[in-house]
Coordinates of C-alpha atoms in Angstrom, one line a residue:
L1 CA 0.0 0.0 0.0
T2 CA 2.8 2.4 0.9
C3 CA 4.9 1.7 -2.1
V4 CA 2.0 1.6 -4.6
N5 CA 0.6 5.0 -3.4
E6 CA 4.1 6.5 -2.7
Y7 CA 3.1 7.3 0.9
R8 CA 5.5 8.6 3.5
V9 CA 5.6 6.7 6.8
E10 CA 6.3 8.0 10.3
A11 CA 6.5 5.8 13.4
L12 CA 5.6 7.1 16.8
D13 CA 5.8 5.6 20.3
I14 CA 3.7 7.2 23.1
C15 CA 5.9 7.3 26.2
N16 CA 4.1 6.3 29.5
A17 CA 1.0 5.8 27.5
F18 CA -1.1 4.0 30.1
L19 CA -0.5 6.8 32.6
A20 CA -2.3 9.2 30.2
A21 CA -5.6 7.2 30.4
P22 CA -8.1 8.0 33.2
L23 CA -9.8 5.1 34.9
V24 CA -13.4 5.3 33.8
H25 CA -15.4 2.5 35.3
D26 CA -18.0 1.8 37.9
Q27 CA -15.8 0.0 40.4
P28 CA -13.1 2.2 42.1
I29 CA -9.6 0.7 42.3
W30 CA -7.6 1.1 45.5
M31 CA -3.9 0.6 45.9
Q32 CA -1.9 0.1 49.1
L33 CA 1.0 2.5 49.3
P34 CA 4.4 1.0 49.6
T35 CA 6.2 1.1 52.9
G36 CA 8.0 4.3 53.5
F37 CA 6.0 6.4 51.0
P38 CA 6.6 10.0 52.0
P39 CA 3.3 11.6 53.2
E40 CA 4.4 15.0 52.0
L41 CA 3.9 13.8 48.4
L42 CA 0.2 13.5 49.1
P43 CA -2.0 16.6 49.1
H44 CA -3.8 17.5 52.3
S45 CA -2.2 14.9 54.5
D46 CA 0.3 14.9 57.3
E47 CA 0.0 11.1 57.5
A48 CA 0.1 8.7 54.6
P49 CA -3.3 6.8 54.3
A50 CA -3.3 3.0 54.1
A51 CA -4.5 3.1 50.5
V52 CA -5.3 5.5 47.7
R53 CA -7.8 5.5 45.0
L54 CA -6.4 5.3 41.5
R55 CA -7.5 8.0 39.0
R56 CA -5.3 7.0 36.1
C57 CA -4.2 3.7 34.7
L58 CA -1.0 2.0 35.8
Y59 CA 1.0 -0.6 34.0
G60 CA -0.1 -4.0 35.2
L61 CA -3.8 -3.2 35.6
R62 CA -5.9 -5.5 33.5
Q63 CA -8.0 -2.6 32.1
S64 CA -5.1 -0.3 31.3
G65 CA -4.9 -1.3 27.6
K66 CA -8.6 -0.9 27.0
E67 CA -8.8 2.4 28.8
F68 CA -5.8 3.7 26.9
Y69 CA -7.3 2.6 23.5
S70 CA -10.5 4.4 24.5
T71 CA -8.6 7.6 25.3
L72 CA -6.5 7.4 22.1
S73 CA -9.4 6.6 19.8
T74 CA -11.4 9.4 21.2
W75 CA -8.5 11.8 20.6
L76 CA -8.0 10.5 17.0
R77 CA -11.7 10.9 16.3
S78 CA -11.6 14.5 17.6
Y79 CA -9.2 15.2 14.7
G80 CA -11.6 13.8 12.2
L81 CA -10.1 10.3 11.8
V82 CA -12.6 7.4 11.5
D83 CA -11.8 3.8 12.5
T84 CA -12.3 1.3 9.8
A85 CA -15.1 -1.2 9.8
T86 CA -12.6 -4.1 9.3
D87 CA -10.0 -3.1 11.9
P88 CA -10.7 -0.9 14.9
C89 CA -7.0 -0.1 15.2
V90 CA -6.7 1.5 11.8
F91 CA -8.0 5.1 11.4
T92 CA -8.4 7.1 8.2
K93 CA -9.1 10.6 7.1
R94 CA -9.9 12.0 3.7
L95 CA -7.9 15.2 3.3
S96 CA -8.8 18.4 1.4
D97 CA -6.4 17.5 -1.5
N98 CA -8.3 14.2 -1.9
S99 CA -5.4 12.2 -0.4
M100 CA -5.6 10.0 2.7
L101 CA -4.1 10.1 6.2
I102 CA -3.9 6.6 7.7
V103 CA -3.0 5.9 11.3
S104 CA -2.4 2.4 12.4
T105 CA -2.2 1.7 16.2
F106 CA -0.7 -1.1 18.2
V107 CA -0.9 -0.6 22.0
D108 CA 1.2 2.6 22.3
D109 CA 2.9 2.5 18.9
L110 CA 1.5 4.4 15.9
L111 CA 2.3 4.3 12.2
L112 CA 1.2 7.3 10.2
F113 CA 0.9 7.1 6.4
S114 CA 0.3 10.0 4.0
K115 CA 1.3 11.1 0.5
H116 CA 2.6 14.4 1.9
Q117 CA 4.8 14.9 4.9
H118 CA 3.0 18.0 6.1
H119 CA -0.2 16.0 6.7
I120 CA 1.8 13.7 9.0
D121 CA 3.4 16.6 10.8
D122 CA 0.1 18.4 11.4

């Protein structure tokens, strides 16, 4: 596809991807703080609590991948990309010059394809 259409390709890795995804679910997740955790790092507390409620995903949580995909796909859709009917990890957008921007996702890695570099850079 890339060679036939003379598309340019850009690869991206989203650093600390899961930490960007908020935990959106009905059941709150609580985490026990490690021994020796400094209480001054917690807001409004002189004494460290036994556990804290997680607001963002962490690596190792079962739902982190799903929550990150939900956050990423919402963000891509806000820029006018549409996920394909055959693969929910491939997003496309028809551009004003009648070319295509294609974004392929795999966990926290992205491949961007377009005929013109400025479409990828934008």
